Short mmCIF file of C-alpha atoms and ligand atoms in Angstrom, two decimals:
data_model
loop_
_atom_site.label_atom_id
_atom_site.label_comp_id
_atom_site.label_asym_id
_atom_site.label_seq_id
_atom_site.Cartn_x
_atom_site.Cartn_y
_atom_site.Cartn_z
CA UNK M 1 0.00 0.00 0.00
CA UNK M 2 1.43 3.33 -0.97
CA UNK M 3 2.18 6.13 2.22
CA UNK M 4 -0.30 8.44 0.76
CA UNK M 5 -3.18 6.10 0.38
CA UNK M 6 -2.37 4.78 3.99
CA UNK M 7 -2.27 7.77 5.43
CA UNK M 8 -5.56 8.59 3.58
CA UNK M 9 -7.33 5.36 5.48
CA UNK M 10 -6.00 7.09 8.80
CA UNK M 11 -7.64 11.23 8.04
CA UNK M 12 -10.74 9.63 6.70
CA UNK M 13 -10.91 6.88 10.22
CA UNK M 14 -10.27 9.92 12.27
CA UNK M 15 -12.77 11.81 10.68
CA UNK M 16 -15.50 9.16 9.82
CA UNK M 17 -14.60 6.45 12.33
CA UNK M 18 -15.13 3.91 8.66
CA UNK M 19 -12.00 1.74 8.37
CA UNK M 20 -11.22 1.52 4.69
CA UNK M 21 -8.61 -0.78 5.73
CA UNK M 22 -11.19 -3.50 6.43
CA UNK M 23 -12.42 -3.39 2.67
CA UNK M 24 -11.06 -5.22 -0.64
CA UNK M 25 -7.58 -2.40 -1.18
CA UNK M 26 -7.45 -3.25 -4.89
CA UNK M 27 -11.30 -2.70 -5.66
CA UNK M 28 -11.64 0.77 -2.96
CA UNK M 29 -8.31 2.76 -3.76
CA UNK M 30 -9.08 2.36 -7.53
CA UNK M 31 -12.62 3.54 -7.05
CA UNK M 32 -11.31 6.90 -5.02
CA UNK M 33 -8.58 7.40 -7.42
CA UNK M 34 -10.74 7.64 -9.81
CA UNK M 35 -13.00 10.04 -8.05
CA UNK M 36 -9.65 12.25 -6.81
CA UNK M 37 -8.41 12.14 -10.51
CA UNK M 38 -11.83 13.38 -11.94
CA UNK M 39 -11.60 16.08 -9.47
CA UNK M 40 -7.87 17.48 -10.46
CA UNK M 41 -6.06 15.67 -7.55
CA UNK M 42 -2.68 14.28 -7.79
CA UNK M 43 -2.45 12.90 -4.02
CA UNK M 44 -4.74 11.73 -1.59
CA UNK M 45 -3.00 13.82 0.83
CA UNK M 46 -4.31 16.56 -0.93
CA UNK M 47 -7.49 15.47 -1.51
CA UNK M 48 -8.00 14.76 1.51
CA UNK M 49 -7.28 18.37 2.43
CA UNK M 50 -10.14 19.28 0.00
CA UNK M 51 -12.81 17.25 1.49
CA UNK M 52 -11.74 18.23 4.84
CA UNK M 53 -12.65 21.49 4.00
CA UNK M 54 -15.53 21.01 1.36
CA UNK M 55 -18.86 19.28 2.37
CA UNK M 56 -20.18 18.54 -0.88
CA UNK M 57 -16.55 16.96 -1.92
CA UNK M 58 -16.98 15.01 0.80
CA UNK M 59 -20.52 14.03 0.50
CA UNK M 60 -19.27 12.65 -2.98
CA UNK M 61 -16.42 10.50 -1.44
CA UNK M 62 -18.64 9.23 0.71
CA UNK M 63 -21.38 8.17 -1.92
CA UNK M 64 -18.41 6.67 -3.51
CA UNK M 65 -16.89 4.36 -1.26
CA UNK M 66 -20.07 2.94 -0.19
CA UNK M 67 -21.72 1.81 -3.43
CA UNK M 68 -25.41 2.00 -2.86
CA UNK M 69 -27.00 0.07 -5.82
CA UNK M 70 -30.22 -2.10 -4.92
CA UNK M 71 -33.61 -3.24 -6.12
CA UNK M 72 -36.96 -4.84 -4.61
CA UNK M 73 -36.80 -8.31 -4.57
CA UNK M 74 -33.23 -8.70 -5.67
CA UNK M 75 -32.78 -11.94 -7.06
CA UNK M 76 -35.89 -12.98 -7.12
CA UNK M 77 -35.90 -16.90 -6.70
CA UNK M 78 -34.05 -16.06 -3.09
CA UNK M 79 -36.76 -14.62 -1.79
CA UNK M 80 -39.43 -17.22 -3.09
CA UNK M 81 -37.05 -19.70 -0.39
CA UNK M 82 -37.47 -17.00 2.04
CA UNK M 83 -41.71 -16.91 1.99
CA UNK M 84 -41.93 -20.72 1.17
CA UNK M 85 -39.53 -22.30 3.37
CA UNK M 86 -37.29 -20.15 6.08
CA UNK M 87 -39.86 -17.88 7.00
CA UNK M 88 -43.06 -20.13 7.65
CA UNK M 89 -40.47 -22.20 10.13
CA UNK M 90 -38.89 -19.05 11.94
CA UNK M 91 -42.85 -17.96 12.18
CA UNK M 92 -43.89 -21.09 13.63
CA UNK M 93 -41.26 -20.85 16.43
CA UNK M 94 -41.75 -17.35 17.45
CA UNK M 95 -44.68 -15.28 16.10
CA UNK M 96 -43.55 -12.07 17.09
CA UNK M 97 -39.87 -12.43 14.91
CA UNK M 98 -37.29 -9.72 15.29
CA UNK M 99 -35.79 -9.23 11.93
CA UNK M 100 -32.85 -6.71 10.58
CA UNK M 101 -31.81 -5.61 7.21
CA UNK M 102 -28.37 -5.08 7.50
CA UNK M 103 -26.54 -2.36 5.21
CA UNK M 104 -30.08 -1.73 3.51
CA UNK M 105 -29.34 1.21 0.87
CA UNK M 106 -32.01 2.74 -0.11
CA UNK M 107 -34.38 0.51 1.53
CA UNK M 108 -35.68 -1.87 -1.18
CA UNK M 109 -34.87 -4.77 1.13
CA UNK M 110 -36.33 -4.15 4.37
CA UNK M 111 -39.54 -2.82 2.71
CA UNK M 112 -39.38 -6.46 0.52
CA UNK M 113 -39.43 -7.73 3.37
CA UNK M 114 -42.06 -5.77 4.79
CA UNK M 115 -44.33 -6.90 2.18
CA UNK M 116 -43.67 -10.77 2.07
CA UNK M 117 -44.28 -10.48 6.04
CA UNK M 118 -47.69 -9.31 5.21
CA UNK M 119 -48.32 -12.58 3.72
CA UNK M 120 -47.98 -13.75 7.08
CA UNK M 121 -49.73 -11.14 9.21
CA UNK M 122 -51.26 -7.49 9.68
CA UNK M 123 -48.36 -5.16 8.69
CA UNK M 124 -49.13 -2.95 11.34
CA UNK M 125 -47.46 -6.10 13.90
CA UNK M 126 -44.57 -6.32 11.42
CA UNK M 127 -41.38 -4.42 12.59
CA UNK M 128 -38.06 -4.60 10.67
CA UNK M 129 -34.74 -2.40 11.87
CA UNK M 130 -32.80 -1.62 8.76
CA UNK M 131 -29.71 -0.28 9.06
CA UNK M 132 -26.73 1.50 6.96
CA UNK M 133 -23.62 3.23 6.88
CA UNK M 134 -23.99 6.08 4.59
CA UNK M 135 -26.95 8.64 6.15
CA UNK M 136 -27.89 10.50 3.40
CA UNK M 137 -28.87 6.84 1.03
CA UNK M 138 -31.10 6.27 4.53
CA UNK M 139 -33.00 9.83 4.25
CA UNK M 140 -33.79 8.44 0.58
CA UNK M 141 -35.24 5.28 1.96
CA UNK M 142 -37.34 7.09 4.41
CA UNK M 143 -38.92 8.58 1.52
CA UNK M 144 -40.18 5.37 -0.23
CA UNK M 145 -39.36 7.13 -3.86
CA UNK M 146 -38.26 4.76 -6.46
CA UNK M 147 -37.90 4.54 -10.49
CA UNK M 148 -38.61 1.24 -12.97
CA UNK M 149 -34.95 0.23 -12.70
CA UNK M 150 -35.40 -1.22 -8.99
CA UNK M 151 -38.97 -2.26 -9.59
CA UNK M 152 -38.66 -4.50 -12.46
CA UNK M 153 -38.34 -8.01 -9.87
CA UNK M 154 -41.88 -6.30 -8.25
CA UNK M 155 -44.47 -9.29 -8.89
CA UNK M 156 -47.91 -7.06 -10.38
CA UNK M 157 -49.94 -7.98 -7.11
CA UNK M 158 -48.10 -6.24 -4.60
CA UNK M 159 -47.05 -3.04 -6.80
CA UNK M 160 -50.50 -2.26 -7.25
CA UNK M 161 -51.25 -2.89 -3.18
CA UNK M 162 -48.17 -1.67 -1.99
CA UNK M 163 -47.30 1.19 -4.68
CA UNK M 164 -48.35 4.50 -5.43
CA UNK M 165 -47.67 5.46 -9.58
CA UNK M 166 -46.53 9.31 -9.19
CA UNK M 167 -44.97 11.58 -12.71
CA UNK M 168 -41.85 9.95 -12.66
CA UNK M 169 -42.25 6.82 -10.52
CA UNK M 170 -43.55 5.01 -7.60
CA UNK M 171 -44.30 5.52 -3.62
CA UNK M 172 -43.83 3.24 -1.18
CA UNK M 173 -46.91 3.28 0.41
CA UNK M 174 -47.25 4.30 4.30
CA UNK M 175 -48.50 1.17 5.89
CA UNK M 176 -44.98 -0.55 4.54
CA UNK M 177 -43.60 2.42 5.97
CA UNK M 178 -44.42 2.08 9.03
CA UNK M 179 -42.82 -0.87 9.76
CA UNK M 180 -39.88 -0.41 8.95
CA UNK M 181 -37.00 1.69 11.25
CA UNK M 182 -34.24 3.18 9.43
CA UNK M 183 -31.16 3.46 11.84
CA UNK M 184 -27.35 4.31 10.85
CA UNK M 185 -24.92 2.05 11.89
CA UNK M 186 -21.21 0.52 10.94
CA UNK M 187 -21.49 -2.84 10.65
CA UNK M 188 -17.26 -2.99 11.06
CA UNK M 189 -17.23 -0.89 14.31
CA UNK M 190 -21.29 -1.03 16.12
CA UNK M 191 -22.24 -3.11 18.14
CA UNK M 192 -25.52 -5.41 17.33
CA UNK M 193 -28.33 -6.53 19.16
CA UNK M 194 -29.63 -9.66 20.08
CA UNK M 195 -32.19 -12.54 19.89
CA UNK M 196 -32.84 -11.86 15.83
CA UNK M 197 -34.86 -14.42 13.92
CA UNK M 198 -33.71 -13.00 11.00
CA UNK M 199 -30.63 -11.04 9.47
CA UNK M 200 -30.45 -10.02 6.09
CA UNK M 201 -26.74 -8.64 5.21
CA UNK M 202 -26.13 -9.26 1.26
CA UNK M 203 -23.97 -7.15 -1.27
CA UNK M 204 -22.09 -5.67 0.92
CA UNK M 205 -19.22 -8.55 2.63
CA UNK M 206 -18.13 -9.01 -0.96
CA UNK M 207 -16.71 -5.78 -0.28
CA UNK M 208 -14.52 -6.44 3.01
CA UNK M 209 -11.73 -8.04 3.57
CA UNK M 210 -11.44 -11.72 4.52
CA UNK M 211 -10.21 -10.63 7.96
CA UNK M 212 -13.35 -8.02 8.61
CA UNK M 213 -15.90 -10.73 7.18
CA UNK M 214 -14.73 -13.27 10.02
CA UNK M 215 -15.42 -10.86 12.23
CA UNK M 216 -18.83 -10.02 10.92
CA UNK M 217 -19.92 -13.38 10.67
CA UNK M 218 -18.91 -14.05 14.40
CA UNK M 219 -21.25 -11.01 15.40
CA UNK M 220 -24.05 -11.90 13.12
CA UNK M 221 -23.90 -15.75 15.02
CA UNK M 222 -23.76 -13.78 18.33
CA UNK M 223 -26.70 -11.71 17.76
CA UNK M 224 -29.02 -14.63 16.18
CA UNK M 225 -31.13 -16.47 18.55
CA UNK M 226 -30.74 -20.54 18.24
CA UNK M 227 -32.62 -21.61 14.93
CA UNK M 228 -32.09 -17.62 13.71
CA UNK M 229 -31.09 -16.95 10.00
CA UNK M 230 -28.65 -15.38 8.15
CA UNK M 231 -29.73 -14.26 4.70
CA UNK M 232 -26.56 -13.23 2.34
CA UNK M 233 -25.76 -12.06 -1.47
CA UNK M 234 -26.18 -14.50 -4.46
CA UNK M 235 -22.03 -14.54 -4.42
CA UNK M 236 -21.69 -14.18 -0.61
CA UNK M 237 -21.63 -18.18 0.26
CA UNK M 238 -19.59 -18.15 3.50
CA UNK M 239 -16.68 -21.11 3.99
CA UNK M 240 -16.54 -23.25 6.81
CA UNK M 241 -19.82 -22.28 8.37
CA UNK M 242 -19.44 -24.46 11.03
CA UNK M 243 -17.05 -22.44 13.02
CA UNK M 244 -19.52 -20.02 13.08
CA UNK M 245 -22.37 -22.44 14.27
CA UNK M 246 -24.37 -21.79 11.05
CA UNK M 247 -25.55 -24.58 9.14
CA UNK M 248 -26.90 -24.33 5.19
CA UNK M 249 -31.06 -24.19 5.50
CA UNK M 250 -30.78 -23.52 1.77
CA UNK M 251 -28.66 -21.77 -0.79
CA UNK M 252 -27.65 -18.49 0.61
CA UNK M 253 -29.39 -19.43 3.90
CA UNK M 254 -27.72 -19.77 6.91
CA UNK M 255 -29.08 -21.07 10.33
CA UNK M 256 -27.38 -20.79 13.83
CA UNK M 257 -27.51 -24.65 15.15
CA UNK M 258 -28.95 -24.82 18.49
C1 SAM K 301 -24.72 -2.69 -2.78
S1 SAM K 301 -25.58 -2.03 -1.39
C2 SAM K 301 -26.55 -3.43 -0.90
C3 SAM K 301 -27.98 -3.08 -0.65
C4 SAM K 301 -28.91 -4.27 -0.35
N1 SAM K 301 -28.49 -4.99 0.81
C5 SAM K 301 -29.03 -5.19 -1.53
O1 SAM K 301 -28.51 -6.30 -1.51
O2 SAM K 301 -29.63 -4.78 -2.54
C6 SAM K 301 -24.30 -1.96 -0.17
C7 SAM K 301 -24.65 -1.08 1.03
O3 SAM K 301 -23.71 -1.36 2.08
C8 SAM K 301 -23.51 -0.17 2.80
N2 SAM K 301 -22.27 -0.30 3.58
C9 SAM K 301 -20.99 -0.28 3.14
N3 SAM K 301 -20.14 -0.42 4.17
C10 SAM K 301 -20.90 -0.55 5.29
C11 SAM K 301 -20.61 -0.71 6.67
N4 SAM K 301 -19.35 -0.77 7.09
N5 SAM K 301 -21.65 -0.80 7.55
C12 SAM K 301 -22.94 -0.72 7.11
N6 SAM K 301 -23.28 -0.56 5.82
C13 SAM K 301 -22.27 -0.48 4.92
C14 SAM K 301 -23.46 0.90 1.73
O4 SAM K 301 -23.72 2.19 2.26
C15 SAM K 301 -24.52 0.41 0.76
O5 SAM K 301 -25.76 1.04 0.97
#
């Protein structure tokens, strides 16, 4: 790693408290230098002196690093195991589950969620945290707002229920709203709660190091109760479950052995 990129990590941890040490080096650095470079900076010393001093710079960075892309019902067939199989079992052992959308975005997956649960029961007993690094991406999933490129997985049932069409769009509608609980949080450096039925964290440990995604998967197995699920990305299959206590429910599912 070069001085100036290392040094970099350090401003932005002191500033931000985000490690960038704990994601993929190749994949980050070449996504800031490409940033720095569009913006007519040679160093990241010195572009780190320009974000220091320029909110909007660093409001960029930021939307940068954390790579925010996400849709309703991404990858469809995932969720289809989630309503026919995990969740009718988690439901039968505890009716009241606690469930968490871990590194959300912009909110299509907690508010997927959301409307499989009410499949299950009124949504007004559903409650979902959802949680995410970057602050600003959570004020956009607060406002339910989305275009045709994240709705196009949307079976026609529930947009019509759970959508309103608007001029250049569609609304989340406020019943879904309601329950779900936007809350920022580092999944490198927060702490997590406990007794989840359900945690969904996907396209986002591709991003991390080997060394950070231990770690994560220790805390997810700590904050599931017995029987609890993990629910990760369509390239996120984690090795040696085991030594986390998870075994394979089904592809991409992972339950904490009792
Ligand atoms: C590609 S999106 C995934 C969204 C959604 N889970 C999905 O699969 O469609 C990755 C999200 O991870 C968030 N993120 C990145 N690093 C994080 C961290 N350390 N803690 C919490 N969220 C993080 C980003 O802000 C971004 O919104």
């Amino acid at each position: 790693m070069t001085a100036d990129y290392q040094q970099f990590i350090m401003q932005i941890k002191r500033k931000t408290g985000i490690d960038l040490a704990l994601y993929k080096e190749a994949q980050m650095k070449r996504r800031l230098e490409s940033l720095r470079d569009k913006r007519g900076y040679a160093t990241f010393l010195s572009y780190y002196q320009a974000l220091a001093a320029d909110s909007s710079l660093f409001h960029e960075f930021l939307e940068r690093m954390t790579i925010n892309v996400s849709e309703f019902y991404r990858n469809k067939k995932r969720w289809e195991v989630l309503e026919e199989k995990i969740l009718p079992r988690l439901l039968a052992e505890n009716s009241k589950p606690k469930l968490w959308s871990a590194a959300c975005s912009t909110g299509e997956e907690p508010y997927t969620l959301a409307m499989i649960m009410a499949s299950f029961m009124p949504l007004s007993e559903v409650s979902i945290l959802a949680t995410d690094l970057d602050k600003e991406i959570l004020k956009r999933a607060q406002v339910g707002f989305y275009t045709d490129r994240s709705l196009k997985e949307v079976p026609p049932g529930v947009l019509s229920r759970y959508f309103t069409k608007e001029l250049m769009g569609y609304k989340v509608s406020e019943q879904v709203k309601r329950s779900v609980t936007f809350k920022q949080q580092n999944l490198l450096s927060d702490s997590f709660g406990t007794q989840y039925d359900l945690i969904i964290c996907r396209n986002v440990m591709i991003y991390f190091t080997e060394e950070a995604k231990h770690e994560l998967y220790q805390k997810f197995s700590q904050a599931l109760r017995p029987g609890g699920v993990l629910f990760v990305g369509s390239t996120e299959q984690i090795f040696h479950a085991d030594q986390y206590h998870f075994e394979t429910e089904d592809t991409f599912f992972y339950k904490k052995k009792g």
